[in-house]
mmCIF file with all atom_site columns, C-alpha atoms in Angstrom:
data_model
loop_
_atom_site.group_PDB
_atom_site.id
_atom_site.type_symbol
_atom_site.label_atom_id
_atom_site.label_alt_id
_atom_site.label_comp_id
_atom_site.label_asym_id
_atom_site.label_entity_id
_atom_site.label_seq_id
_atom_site.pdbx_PDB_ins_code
_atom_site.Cartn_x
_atom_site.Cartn_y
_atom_site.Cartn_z
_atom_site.occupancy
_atom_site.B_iso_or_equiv
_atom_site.pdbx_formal_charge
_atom_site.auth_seq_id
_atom_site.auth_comp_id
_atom_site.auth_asym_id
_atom_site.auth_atom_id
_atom_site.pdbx_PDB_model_num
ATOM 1   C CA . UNK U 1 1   ? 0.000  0.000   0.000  1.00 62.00 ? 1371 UNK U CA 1
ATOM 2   C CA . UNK U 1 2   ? 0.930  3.227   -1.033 1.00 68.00 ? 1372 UNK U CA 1
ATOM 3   C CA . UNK U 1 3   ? 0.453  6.179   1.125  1.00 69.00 ? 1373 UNK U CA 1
ATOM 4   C CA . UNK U 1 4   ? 0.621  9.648   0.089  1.00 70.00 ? 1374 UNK U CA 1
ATOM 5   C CA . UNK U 1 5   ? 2.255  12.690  1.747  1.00 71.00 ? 1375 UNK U CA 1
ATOM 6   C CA . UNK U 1 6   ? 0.697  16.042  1.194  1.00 71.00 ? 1376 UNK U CA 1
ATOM 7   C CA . UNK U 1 7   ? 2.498  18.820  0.538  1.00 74.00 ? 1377 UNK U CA 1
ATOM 8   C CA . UNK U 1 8   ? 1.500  21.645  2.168  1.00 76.00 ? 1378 UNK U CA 1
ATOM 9   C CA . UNK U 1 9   ? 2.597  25.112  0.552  1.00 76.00 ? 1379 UNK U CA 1
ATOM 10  C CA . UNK U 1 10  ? 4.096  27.273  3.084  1.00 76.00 ? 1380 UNK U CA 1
ATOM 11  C CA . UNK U 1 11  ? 4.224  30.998  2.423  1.00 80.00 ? 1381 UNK U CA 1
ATOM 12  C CA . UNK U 1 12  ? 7.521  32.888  3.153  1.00 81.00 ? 1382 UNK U CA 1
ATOM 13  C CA . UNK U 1 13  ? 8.298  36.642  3.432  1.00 79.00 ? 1383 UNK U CA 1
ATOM 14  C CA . UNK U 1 14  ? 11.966 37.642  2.232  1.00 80.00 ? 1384 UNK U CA 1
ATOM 15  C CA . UNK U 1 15  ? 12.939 40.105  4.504  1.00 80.00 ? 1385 UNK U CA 1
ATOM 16  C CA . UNK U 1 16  ? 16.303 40.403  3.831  1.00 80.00 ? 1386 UNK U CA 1
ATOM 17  C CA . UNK U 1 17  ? 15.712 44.094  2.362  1.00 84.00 ? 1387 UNK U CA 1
ATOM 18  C CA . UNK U 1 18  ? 14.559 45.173  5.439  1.00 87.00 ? 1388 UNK U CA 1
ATOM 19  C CA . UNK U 1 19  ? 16.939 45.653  7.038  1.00 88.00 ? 1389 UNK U CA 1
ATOM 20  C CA . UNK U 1 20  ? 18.460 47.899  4.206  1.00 89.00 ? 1390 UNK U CA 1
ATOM 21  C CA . UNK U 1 21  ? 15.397 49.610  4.127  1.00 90.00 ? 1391 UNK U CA 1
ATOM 22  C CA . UNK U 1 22  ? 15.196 50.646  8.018  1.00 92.00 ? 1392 UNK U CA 1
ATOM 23  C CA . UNK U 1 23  ? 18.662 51.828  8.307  1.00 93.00 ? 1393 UNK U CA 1
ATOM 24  C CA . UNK U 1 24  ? 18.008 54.131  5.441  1.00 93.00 ? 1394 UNK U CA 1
ATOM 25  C CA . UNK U 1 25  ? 14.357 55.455  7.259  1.00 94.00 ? 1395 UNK U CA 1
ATOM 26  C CA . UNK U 1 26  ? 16.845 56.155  10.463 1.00 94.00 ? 1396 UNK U CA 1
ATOM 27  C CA . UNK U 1 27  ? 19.403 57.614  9.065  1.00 93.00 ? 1397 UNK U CA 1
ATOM 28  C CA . UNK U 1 28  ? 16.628 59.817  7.271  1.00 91.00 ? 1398 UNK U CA 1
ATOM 29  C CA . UNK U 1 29  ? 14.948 60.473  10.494 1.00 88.00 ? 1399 UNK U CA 1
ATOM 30  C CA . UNK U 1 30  ? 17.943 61.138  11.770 1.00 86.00 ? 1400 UNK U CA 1
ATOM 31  C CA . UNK U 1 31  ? 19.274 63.861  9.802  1.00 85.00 ? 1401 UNK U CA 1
ATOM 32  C CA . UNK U 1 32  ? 16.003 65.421  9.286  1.00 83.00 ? 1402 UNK U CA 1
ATOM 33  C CA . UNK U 1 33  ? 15.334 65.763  13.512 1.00 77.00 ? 1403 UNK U CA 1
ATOM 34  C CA . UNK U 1 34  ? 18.981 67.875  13.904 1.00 72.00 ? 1404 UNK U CA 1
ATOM 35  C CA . UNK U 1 35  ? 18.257 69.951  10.607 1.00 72.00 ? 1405 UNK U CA 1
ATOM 36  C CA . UNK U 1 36  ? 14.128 70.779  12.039 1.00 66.00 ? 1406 UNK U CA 1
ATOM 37  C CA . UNK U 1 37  ? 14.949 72.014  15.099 1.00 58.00 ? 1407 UNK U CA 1
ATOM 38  C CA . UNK U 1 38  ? 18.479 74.309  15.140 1.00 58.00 ? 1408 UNK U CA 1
ATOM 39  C CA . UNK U 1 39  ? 18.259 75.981  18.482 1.00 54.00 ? 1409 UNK U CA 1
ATOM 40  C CA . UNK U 1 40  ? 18.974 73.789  21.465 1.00 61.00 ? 1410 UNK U CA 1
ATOM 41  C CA . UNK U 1 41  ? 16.982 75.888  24.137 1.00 68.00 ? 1411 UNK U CA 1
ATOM 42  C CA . UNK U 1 42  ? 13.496 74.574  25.180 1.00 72.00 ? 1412 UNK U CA 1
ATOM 43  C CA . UNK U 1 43  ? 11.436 77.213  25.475 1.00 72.00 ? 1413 UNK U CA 1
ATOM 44  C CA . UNK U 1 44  ? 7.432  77.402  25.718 1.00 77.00 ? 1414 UNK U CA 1
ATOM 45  C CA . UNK U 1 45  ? 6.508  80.434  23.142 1.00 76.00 ? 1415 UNK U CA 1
ATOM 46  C CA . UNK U 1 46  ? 3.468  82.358  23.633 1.00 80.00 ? 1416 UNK U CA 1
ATOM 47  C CA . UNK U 1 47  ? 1.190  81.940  20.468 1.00 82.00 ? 1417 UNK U CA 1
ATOM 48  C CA . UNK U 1 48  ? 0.126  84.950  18.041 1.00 79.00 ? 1418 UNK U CA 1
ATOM 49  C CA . UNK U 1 49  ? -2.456 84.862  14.986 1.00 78.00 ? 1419 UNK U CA 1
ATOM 50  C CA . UNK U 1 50  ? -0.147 86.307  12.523 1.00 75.00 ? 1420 UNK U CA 1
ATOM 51  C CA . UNK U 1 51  ? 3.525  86.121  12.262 1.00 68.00 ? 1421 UNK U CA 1
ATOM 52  C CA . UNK U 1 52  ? 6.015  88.289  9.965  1.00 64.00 ? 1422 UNK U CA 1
ATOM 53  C CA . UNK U 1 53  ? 9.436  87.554  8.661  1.00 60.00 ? 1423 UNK U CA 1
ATOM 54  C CA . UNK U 1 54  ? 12.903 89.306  8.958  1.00 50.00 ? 1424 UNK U CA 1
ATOM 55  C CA . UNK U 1 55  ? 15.497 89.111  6.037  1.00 49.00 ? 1425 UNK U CA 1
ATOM 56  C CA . UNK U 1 56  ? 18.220 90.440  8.141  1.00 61.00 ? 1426 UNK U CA 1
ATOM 57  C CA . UNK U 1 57  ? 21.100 89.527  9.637  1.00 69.00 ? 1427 UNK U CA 1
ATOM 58  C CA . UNK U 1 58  ? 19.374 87.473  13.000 1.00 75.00 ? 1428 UNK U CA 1
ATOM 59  C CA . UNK U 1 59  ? 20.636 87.715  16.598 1.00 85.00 ? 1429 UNK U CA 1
ATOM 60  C CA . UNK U 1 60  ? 18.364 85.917  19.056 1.00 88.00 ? 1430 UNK U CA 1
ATOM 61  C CA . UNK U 1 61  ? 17.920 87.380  22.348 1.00 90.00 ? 1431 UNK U CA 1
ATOM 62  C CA . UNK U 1 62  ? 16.259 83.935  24.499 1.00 91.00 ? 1432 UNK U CA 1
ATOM 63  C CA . UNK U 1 63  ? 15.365 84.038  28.233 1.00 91.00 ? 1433 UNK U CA 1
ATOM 64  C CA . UNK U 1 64  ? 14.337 80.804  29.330 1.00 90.00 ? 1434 UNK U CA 1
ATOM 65  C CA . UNK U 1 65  ? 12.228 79.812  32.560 1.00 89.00 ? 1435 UNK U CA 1
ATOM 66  C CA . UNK U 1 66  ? 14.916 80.238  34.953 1.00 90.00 ? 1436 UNK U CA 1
ATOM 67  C CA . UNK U 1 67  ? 15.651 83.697  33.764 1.00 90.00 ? 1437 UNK U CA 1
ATOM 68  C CA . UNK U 1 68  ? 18.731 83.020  32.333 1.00 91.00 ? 1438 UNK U CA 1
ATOM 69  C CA . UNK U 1 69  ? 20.044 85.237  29.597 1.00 92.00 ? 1439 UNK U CA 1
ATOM 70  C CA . UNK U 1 70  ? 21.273 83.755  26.373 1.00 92.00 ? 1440 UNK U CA 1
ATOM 71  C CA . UNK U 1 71  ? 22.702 85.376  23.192 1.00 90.00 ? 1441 UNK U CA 1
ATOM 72  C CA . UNK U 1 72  ? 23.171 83.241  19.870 1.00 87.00 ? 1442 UNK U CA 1
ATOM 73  C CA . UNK U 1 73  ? 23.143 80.120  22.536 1.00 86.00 ? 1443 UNK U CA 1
ATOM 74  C CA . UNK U 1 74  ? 25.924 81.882  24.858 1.00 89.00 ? 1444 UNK U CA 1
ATOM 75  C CA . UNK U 1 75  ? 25.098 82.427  27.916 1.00 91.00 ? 1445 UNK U CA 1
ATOM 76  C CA . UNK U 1 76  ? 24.886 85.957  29.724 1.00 91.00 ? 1446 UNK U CA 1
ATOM 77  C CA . UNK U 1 77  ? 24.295 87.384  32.862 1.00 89.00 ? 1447 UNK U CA 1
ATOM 78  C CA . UNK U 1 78  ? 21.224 89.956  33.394 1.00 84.00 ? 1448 UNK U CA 1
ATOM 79  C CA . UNK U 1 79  ? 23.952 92.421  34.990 1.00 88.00 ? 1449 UNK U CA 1
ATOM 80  C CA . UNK U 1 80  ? 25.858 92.534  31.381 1.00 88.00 ? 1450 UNK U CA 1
ATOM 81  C CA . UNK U 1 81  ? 23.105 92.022  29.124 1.00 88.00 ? 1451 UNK U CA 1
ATOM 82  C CA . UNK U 1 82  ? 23.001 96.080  28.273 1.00 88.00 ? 1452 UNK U CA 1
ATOM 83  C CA . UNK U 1 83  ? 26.737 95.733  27.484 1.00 89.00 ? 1453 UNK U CA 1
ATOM 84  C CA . UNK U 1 84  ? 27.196 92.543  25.625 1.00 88.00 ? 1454 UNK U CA 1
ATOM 85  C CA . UNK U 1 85  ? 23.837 94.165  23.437 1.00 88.00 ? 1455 UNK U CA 1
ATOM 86  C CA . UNK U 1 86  ? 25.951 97.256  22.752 1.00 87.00 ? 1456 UNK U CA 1
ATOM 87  C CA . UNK U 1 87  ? 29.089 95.175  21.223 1.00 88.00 ? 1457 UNK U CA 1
ATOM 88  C CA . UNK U 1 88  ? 27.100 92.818  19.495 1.00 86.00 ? 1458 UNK U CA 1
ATOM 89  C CA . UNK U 1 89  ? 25.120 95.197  17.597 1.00 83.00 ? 1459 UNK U CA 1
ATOM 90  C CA . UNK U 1 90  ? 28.099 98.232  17.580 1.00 82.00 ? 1460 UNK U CA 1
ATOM 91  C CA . UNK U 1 91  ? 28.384 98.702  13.360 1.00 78.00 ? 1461 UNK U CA 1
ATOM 92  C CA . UNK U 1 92  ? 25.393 97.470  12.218 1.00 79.00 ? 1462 UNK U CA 1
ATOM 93  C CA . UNK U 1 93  ? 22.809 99.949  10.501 1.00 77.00 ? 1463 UNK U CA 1
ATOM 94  C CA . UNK U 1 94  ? 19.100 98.829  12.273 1.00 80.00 ? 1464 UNK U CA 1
ATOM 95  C CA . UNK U 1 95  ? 19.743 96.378  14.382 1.00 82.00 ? 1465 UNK U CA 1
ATOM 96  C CA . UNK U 1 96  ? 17.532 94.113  14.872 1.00 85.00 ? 1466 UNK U CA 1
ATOM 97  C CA . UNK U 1 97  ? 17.022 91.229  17.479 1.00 89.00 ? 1467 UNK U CA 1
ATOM 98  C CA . UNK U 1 98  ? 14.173 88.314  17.378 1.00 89.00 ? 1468 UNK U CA 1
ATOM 99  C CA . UNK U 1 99  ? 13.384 87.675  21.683 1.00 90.00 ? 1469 UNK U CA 1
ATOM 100 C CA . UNK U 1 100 ? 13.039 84.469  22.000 1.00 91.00 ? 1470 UNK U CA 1
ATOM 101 C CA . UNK U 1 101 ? 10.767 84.990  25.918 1.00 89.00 ? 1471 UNK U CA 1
ATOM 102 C CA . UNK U 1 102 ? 9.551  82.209  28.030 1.00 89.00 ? 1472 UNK U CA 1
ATOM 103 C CA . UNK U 1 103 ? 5.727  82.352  28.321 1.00 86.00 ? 1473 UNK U CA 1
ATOM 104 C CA . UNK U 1 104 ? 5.690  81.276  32.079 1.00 90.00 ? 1474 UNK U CA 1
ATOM 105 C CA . UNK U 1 105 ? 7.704  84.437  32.935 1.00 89.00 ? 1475 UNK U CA 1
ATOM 106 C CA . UNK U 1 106 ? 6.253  87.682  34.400 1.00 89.00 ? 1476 UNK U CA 1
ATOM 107 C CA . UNK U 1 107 ? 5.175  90.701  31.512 1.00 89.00 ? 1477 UNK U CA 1
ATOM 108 C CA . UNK U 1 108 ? 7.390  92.923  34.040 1.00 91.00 ? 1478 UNK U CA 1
ATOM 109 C CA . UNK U 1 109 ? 10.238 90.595  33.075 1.00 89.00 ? 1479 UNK U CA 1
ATOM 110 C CA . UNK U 1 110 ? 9.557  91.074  29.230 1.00 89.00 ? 1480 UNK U CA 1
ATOM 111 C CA . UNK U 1 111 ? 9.103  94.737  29.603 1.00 90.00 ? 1481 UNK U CA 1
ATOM 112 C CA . UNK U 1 112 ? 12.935 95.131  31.428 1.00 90.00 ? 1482 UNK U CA 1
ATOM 113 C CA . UNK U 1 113 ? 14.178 92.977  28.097 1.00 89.00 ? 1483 UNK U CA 1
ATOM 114 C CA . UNK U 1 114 ? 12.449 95.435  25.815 1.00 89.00 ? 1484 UNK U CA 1
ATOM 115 C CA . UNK U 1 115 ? 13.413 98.620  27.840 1.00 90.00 ? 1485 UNK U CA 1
ATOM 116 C CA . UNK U 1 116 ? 17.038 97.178  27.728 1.00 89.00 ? 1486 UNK U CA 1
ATOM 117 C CA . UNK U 1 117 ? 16.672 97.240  23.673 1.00 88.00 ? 1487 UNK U CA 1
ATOM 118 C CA . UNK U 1 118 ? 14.859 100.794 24.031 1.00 88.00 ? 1488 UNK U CA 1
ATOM 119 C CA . UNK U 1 119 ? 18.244 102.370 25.903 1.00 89.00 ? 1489 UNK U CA 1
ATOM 120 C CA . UNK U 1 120 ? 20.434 101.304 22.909 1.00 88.00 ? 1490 UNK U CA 1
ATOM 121 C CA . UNK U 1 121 ? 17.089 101.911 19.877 1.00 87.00 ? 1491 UNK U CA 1
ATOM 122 C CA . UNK U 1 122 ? 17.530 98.273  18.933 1.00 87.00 ? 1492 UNK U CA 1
ATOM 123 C CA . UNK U 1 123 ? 14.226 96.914  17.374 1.00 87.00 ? 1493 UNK U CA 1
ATOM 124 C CA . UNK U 1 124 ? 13.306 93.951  19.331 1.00 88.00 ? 1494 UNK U CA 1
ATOM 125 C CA . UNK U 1 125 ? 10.639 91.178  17.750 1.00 87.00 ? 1495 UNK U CA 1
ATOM 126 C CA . UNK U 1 126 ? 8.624  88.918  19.760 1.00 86.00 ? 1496 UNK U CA 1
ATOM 127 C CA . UNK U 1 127 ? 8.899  85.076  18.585 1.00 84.00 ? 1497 UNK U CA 1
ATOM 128 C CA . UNK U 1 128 ? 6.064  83.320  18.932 1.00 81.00 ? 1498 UNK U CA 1
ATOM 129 C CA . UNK U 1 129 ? 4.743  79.619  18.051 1.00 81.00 ? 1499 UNK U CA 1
ATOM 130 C CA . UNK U 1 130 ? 1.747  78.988  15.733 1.00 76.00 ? 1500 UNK U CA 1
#
């Protein structure tokens, strides 16, 4: 007597491109996450409706929760802020600087920022999230 195995057809999945495939998605992931997101201070902006643009050369005032000062990501104390302002911006015709202003701070904090920009007529711009 005979007897007759059955063959059962088995499906299969070739992954071996996946693995090609994933490294490429991270290293894509990867590059894109440093390139979205150039400044390394966490700050909570306040929100506006409408937003405008500057074409200029940009120096970012930021003042995070702690109240600490920072200028182009360098750190500065509140005492010389007035003073490191003046060199910074010494030879350049309407200076301009984009404040970068934690929204959990006090408007009295804000206002000594802007009044600082006033003293030396700097134009100061509020940033602001969507």
């Amino acid at each position: 007597m005979k007897l007759r195995r059955k063959r059962k057809f088995a499906a299969e999945v070739a992954t071996s491109s996946l693995n090609d495939i994933m490294f490429f998605l991270l290293l894509f992931f990867l590059i894109i996450s440093t390139v979205a997101n150039p400044n390394v201070i966490k700050l909570l902006l306040p929100k506006a409706s409408s937003s405008q643009q500057l074409s200029k050369k940009q120096v970012t005032l930021s003042v995070d929760a702690n109240k600490q000062y920072f200028i182009d990501k360098q750190p500065v104390s509140s005492e010389n802020l007035e003073e490191e302002l003046k060199t910074i911006m010494t030879g350049i015709d309407e200076p301009t600087i984009v404040v970068r202003f934690d929204k959990t701070l006090s408007v009295q904090d804000l206002v000594d920022v802007l009044q600082t920009g006033a003293k030396l007529n700097i134009k100061m711009v509020m940033a602001t999230s969507k």
